[in-house]
mmCIF file with all atom_site columns, C-alpha atoms in Angstrom:
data_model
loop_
_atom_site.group_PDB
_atom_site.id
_atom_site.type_symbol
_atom_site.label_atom_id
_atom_site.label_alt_id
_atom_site.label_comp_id
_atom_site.label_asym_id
_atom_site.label_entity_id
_atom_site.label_seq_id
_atom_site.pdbx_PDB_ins_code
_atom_site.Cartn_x
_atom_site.Cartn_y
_atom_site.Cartn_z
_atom_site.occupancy
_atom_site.B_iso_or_equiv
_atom_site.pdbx_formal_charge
_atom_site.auth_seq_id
_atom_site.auth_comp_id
_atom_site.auth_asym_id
_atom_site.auth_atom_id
_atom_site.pdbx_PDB_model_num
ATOM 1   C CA . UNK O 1 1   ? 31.409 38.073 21.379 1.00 52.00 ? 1   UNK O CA 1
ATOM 2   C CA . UNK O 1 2   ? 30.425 41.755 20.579 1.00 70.00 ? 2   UNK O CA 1
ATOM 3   C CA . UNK O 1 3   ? 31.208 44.241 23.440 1.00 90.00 ? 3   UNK O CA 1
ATOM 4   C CA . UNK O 1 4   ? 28.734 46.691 22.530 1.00 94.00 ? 4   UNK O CA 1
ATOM 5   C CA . UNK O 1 5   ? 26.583 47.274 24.939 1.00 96.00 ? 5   UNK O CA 1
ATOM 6   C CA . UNK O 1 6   ? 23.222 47.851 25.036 1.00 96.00 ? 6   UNK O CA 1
ATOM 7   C CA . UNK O 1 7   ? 23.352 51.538 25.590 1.00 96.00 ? 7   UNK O CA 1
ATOM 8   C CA . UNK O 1 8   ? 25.835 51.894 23.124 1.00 96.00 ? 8   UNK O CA 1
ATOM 9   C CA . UNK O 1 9   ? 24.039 50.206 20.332 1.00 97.00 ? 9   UNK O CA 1
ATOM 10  C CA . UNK O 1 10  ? 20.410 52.223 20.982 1.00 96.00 ? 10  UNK O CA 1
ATOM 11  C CA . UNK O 1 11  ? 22.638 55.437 20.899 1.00 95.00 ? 11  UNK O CA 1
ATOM 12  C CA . UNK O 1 12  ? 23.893 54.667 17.499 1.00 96.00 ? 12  UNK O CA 1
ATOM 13  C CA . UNK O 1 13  ? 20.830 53.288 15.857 1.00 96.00 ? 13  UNK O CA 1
ATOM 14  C CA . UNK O 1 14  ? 18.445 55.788 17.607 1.00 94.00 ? 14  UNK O CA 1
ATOM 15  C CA . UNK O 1 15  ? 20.627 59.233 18.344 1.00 91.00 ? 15  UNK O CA 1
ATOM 16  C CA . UNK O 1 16  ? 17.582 61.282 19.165 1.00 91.00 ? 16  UNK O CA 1
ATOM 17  C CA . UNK O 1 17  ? 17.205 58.395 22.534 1.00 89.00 ? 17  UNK O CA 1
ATOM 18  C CA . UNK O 1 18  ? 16.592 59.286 26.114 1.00 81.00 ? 18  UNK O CA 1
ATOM 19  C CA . UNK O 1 19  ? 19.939 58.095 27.891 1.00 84.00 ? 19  UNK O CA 1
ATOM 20  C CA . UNK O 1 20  ? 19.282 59.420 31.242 1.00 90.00 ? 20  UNK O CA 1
ATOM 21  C CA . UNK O 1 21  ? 19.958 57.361 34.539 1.00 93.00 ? 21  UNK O CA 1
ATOM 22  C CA . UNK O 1 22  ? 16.915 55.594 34.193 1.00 92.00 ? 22  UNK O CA 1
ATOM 23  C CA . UNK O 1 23  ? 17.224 54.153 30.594 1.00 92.00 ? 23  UNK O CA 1
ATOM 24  C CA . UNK O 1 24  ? 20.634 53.445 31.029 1.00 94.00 ? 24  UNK O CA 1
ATOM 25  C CA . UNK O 1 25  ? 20.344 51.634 34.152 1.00 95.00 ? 25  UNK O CA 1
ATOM 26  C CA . UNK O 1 26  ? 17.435 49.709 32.633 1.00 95.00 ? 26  UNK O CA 1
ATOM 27  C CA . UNK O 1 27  ? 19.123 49.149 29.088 1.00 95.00 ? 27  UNK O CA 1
ATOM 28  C CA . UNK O 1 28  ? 22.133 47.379 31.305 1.00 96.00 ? 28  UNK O CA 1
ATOM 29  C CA . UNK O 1 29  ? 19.299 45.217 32.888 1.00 97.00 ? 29  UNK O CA 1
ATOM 30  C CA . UNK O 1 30  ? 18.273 44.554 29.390 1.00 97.00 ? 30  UNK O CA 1
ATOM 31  C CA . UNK O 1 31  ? 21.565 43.741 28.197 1.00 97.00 ? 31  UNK O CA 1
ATOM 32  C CA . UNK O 1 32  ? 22.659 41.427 31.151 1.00 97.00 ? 32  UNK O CA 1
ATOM 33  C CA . UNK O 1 33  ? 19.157 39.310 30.365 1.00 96.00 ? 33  UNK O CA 1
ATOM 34  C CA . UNK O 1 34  ? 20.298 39.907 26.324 1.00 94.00 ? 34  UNK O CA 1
ATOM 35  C CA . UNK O 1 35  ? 23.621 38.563 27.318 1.00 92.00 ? 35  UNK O CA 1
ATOM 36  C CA . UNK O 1 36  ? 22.348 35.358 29.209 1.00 93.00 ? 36  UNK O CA 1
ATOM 37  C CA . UNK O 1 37  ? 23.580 36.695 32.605 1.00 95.00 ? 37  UNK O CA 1
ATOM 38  C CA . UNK O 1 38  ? 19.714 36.672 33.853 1.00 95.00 ? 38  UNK O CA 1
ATOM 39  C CA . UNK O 1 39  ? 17.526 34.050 32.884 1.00 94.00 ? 39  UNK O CA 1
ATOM 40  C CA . UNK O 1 40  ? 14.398 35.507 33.711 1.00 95.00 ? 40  UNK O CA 1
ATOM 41  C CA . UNK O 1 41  ? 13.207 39.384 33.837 1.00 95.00 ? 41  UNK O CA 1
ATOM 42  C CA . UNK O 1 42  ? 9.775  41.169 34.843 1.00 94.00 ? 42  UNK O CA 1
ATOM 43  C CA . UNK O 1 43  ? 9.766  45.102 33.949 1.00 92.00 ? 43  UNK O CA 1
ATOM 44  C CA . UNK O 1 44  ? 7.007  46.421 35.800 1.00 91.00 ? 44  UNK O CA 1
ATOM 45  C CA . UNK O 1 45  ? 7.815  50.565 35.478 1.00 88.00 ? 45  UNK O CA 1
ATOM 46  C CA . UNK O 1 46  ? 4.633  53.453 34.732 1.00 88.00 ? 46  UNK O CA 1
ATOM 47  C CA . UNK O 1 47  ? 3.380  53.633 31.001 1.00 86.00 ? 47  UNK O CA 1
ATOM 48  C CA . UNK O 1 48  ? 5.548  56.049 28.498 1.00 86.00 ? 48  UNK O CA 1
ATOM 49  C CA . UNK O 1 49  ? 8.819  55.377 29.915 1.00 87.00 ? 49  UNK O CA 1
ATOM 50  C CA . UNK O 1 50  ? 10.507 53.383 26.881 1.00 86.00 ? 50  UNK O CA 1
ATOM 51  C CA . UNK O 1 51  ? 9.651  49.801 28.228 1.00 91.00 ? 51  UNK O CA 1
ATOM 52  C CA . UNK O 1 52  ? 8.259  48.560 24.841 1.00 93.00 ? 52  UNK O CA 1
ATOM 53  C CA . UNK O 1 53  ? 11.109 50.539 22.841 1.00 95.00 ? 53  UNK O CA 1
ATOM 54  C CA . UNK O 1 54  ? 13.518 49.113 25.326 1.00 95.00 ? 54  UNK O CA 1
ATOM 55  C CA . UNK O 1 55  ? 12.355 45.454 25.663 1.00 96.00 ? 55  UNK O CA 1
ATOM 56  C CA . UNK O 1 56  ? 10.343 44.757 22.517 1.00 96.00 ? 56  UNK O CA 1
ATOM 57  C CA . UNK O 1 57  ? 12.357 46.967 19.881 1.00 97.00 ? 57  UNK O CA 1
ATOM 58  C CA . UNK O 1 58  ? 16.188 47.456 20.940 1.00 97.00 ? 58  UNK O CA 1
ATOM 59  C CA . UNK O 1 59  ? 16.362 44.270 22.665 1.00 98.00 ? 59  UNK O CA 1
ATOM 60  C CA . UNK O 1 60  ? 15.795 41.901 20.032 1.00 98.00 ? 60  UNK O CA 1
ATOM 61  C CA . UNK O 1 61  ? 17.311 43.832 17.303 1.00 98.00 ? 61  UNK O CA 1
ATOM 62  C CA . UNK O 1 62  ? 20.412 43.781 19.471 1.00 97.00 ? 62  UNK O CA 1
ATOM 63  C CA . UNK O 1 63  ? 20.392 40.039 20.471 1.00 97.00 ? 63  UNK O CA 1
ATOM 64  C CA . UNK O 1 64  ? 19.946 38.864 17.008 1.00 98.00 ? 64  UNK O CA 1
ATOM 65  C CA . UNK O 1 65  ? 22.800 40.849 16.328 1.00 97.00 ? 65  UNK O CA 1
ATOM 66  C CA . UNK O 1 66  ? 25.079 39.389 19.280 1.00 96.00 ? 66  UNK O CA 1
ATOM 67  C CA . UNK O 1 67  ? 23.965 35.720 17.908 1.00 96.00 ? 67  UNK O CA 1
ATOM 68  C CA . UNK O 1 68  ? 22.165 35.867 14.300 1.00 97.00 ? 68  UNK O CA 1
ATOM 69  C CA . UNK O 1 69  ? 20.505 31.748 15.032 1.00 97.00 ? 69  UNK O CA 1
ATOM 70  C CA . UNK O 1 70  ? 18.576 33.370 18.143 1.00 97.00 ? 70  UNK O CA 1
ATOM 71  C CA . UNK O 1 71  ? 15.202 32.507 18.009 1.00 97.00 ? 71  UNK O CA 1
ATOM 72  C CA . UNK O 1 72  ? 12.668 35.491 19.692 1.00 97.00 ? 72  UNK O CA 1
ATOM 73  C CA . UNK O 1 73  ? 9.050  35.230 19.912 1.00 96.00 ? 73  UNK O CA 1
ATOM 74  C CA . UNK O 1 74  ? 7.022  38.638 20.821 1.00 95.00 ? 74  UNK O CA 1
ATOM 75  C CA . UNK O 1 75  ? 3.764  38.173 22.518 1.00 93.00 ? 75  UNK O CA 1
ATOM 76  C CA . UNK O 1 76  ? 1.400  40.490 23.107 1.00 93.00 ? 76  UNK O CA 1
ATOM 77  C CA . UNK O 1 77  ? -2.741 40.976 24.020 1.00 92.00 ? 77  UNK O CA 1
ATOM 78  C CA . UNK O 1 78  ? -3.216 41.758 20.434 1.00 92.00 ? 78  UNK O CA 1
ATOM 79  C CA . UNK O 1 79  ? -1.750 40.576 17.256 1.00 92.00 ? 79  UNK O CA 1
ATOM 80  C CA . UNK O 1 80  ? -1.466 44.051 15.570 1.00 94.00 ? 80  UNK O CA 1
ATOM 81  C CA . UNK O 1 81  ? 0.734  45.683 18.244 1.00 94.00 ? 81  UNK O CA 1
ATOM 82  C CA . UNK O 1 82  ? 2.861  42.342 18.200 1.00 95.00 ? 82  UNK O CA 1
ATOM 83  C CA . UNK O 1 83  ? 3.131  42.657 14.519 1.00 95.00 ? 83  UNK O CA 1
ATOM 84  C CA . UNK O 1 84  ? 4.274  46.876 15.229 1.00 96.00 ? 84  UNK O CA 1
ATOM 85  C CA . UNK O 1 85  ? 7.145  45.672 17.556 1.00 96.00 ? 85  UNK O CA 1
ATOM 86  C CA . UNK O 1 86  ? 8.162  42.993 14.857 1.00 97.00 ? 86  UNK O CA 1
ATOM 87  C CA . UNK O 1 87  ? 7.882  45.503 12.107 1.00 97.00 ? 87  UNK O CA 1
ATOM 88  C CA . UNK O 1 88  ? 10.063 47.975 14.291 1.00 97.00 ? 88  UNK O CA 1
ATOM 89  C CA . UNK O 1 89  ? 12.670 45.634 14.561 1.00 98.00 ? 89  UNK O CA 1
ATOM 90  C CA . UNK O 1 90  ? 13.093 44.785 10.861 1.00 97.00 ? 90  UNK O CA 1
ATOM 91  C CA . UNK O 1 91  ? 13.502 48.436 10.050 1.00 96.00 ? 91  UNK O CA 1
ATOM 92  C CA . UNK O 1 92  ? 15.787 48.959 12.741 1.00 97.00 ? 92  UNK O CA 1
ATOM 93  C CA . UNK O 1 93  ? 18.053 45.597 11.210 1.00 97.00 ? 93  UNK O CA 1
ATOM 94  C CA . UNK O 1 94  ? 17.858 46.945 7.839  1.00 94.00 ? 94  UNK O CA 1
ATOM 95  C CA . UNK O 1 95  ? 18.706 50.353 8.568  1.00 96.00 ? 95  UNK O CA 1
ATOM 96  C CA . UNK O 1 96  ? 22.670 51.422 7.563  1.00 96.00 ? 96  UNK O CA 1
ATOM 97  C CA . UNK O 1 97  ? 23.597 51.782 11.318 1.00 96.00 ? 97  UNK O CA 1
ATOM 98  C CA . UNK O 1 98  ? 22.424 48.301 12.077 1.00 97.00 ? 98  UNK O CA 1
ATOM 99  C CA . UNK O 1 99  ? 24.190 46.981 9.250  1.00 96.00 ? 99  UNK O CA 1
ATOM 100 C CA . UNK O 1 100 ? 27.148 48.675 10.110 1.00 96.00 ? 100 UNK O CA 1
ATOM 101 C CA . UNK O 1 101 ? 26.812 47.163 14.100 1.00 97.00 ? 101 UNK O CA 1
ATOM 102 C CA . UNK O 1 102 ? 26.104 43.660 12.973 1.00 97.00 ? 102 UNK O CA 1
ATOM 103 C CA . UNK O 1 103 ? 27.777 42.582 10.126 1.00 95.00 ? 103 UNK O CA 1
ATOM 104 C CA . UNK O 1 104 ? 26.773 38.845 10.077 1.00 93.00 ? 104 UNK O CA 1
ATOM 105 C CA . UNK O 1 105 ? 22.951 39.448 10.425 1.00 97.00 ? 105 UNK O CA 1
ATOM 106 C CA . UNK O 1 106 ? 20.900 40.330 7.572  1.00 96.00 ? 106 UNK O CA 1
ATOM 107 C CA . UNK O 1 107 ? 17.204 40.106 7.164  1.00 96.00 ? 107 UNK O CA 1
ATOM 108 C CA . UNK O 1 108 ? 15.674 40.197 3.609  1.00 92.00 ? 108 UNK O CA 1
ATOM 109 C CA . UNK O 1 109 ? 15.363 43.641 2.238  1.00 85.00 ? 109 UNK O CA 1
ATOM 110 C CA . UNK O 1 110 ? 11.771 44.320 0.632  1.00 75.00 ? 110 UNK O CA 1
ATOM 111 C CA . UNK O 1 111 ? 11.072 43.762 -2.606 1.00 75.00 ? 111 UNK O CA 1
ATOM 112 C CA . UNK O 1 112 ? 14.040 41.080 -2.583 1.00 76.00 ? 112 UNK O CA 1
ATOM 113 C CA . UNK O 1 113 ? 13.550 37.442 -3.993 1.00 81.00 ? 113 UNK O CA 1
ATOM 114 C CA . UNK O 1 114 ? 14.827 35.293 -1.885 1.00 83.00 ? 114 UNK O CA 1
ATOM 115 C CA . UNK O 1 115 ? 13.495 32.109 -0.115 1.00 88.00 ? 115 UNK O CA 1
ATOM 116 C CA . UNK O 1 116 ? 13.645 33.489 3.174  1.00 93.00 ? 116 UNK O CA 1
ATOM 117 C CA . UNK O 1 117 ? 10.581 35.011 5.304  1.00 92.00 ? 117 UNK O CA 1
ATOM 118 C CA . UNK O 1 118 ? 9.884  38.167 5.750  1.00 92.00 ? 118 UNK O CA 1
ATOM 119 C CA . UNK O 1 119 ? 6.079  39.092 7.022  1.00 92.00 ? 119 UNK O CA 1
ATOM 120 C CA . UNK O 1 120 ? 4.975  41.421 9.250  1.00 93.00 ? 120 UNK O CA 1
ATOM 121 C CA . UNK O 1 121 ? 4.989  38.370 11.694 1.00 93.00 ? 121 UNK O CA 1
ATOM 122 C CA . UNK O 1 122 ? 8.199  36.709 10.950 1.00 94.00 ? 122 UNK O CA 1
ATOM 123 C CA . UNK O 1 123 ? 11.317 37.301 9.582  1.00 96.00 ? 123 UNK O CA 1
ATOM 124 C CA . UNK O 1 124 ? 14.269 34.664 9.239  1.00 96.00 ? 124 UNK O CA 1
ATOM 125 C CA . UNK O 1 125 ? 18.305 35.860 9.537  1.00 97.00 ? 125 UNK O CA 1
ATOM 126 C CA . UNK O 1 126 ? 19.708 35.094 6.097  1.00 96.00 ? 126 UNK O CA 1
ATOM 127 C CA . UNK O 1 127 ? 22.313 32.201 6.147  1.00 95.00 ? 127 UNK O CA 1
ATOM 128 C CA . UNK O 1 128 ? 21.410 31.571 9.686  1.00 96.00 ? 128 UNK O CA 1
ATOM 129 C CA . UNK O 1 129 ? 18.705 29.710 12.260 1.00 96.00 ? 129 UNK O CA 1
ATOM 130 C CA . UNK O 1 130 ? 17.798 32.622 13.703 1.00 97.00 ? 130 UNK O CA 1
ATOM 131 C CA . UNK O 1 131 ? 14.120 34.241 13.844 1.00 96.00 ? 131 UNK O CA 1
ATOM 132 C CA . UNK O 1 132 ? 11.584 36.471 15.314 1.00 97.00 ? 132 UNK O CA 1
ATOM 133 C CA . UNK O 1 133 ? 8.052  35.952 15.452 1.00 94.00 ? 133 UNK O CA 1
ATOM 134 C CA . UNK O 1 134 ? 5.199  38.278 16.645 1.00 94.00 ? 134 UNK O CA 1
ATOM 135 C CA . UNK O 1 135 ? 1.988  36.325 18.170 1.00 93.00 ? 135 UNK O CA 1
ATOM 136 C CA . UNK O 1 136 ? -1.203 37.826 19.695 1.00 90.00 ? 136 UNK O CA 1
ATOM 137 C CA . UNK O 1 137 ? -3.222 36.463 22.500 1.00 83.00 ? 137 UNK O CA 1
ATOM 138 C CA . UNK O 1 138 ? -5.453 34.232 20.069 1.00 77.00 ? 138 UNK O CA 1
ATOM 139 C CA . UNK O 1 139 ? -2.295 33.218 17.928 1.00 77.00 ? 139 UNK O CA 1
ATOM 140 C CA . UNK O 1 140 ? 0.234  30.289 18.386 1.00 76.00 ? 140 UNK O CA 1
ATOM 141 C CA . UNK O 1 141 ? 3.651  29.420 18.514 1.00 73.00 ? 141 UNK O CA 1
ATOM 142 C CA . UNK O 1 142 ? 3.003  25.944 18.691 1.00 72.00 ? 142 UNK O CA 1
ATOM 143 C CA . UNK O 1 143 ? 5.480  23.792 16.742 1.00 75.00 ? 143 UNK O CA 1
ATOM 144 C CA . UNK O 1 144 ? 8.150  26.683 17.015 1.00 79.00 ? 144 UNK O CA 1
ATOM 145 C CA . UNK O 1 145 ? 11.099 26.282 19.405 1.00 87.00 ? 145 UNK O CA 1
ATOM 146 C CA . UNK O 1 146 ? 12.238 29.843 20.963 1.00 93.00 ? 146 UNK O CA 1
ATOM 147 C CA . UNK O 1 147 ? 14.966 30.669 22.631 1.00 95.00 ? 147 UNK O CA 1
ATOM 148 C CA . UNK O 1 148 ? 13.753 34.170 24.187 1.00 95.00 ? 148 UNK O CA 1
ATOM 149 C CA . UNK O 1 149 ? 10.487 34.736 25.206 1.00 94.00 ? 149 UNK O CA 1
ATOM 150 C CA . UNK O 1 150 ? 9.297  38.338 25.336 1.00 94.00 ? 150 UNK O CA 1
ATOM 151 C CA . UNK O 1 151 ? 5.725  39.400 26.456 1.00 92.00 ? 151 UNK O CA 1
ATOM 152 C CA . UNK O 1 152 ? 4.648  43.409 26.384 1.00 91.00 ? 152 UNK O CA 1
ATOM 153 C CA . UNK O 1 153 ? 0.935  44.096 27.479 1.00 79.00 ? 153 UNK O CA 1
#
């Protein structure tokens, strides 16, 4: 398994990040629930202190990274800032640093004819079972099985 941490990986793909005592001790929280060691989180913490960048950006870009057939569904109250997080993510995976991290997970570059998805709602891990999926109050991920569940107001 890849020992980068958490921390580690937003420093590289985001160099301009806040890595002060409170990010880093909440990016290890991250990473222990990215990792498996906690089943179940709740982030309750002010507004415009990184949670979404944290938990709905970093996080999923990094655990499709430590196991490419993950399957992660973002929820949120409305479908156009669940689409934003999704849309965050693929630019961070297709960015050089990413690529660089995470060898063995690839998402389909735009313009690129391929058969997998790439929408602003869902994008599929080349070669692999792994997903993400965005989903607003009135949508549905009925008929999809996920394997992390994030919601961010």
């Amino acid at each position: 398994m890849n020992q980068l941490t958490l921390v580690e990986f937003a420093q590289k793909v985001y160099p301009f990040i806040s890595t002060d005592d409170f990010h880093t001790a909440y990016y290890r929280v991250l990473e222990a629930f990215g990792r498996g060691d906690i089943r179940k989180l709740i982030v309750t913490v002010p507004p415009q202190h990184g949670k979404s960048l944290g938990s709905s950006v970093l996080l999923p870009a990094y655990m499709l990274g430590l196991n490419p057939d993950a399957r992660i569904a973002i929820a949120s109250y409305s479908a156009t800032l669940a689409s934003r997080f999704n849309r965050r993510v693929q630019r961070l995976m297709e960015s050089p640093e990413y690529e660089k991290l995470f060898t063995d997970t690839r998402i389909k570059k735009t313009g690129q004819r391929t058969s997998y998805i790439r929408t602003a709602d869902q994008v599929e891990i080349i070669g692999r079972q792994g997903e993400l999926f965005s989903v607003g109050r009135e949508g549905s991920l009925t008929g999809n099985r996920v394997d992390v569940f994030i919601l961010d107001d």
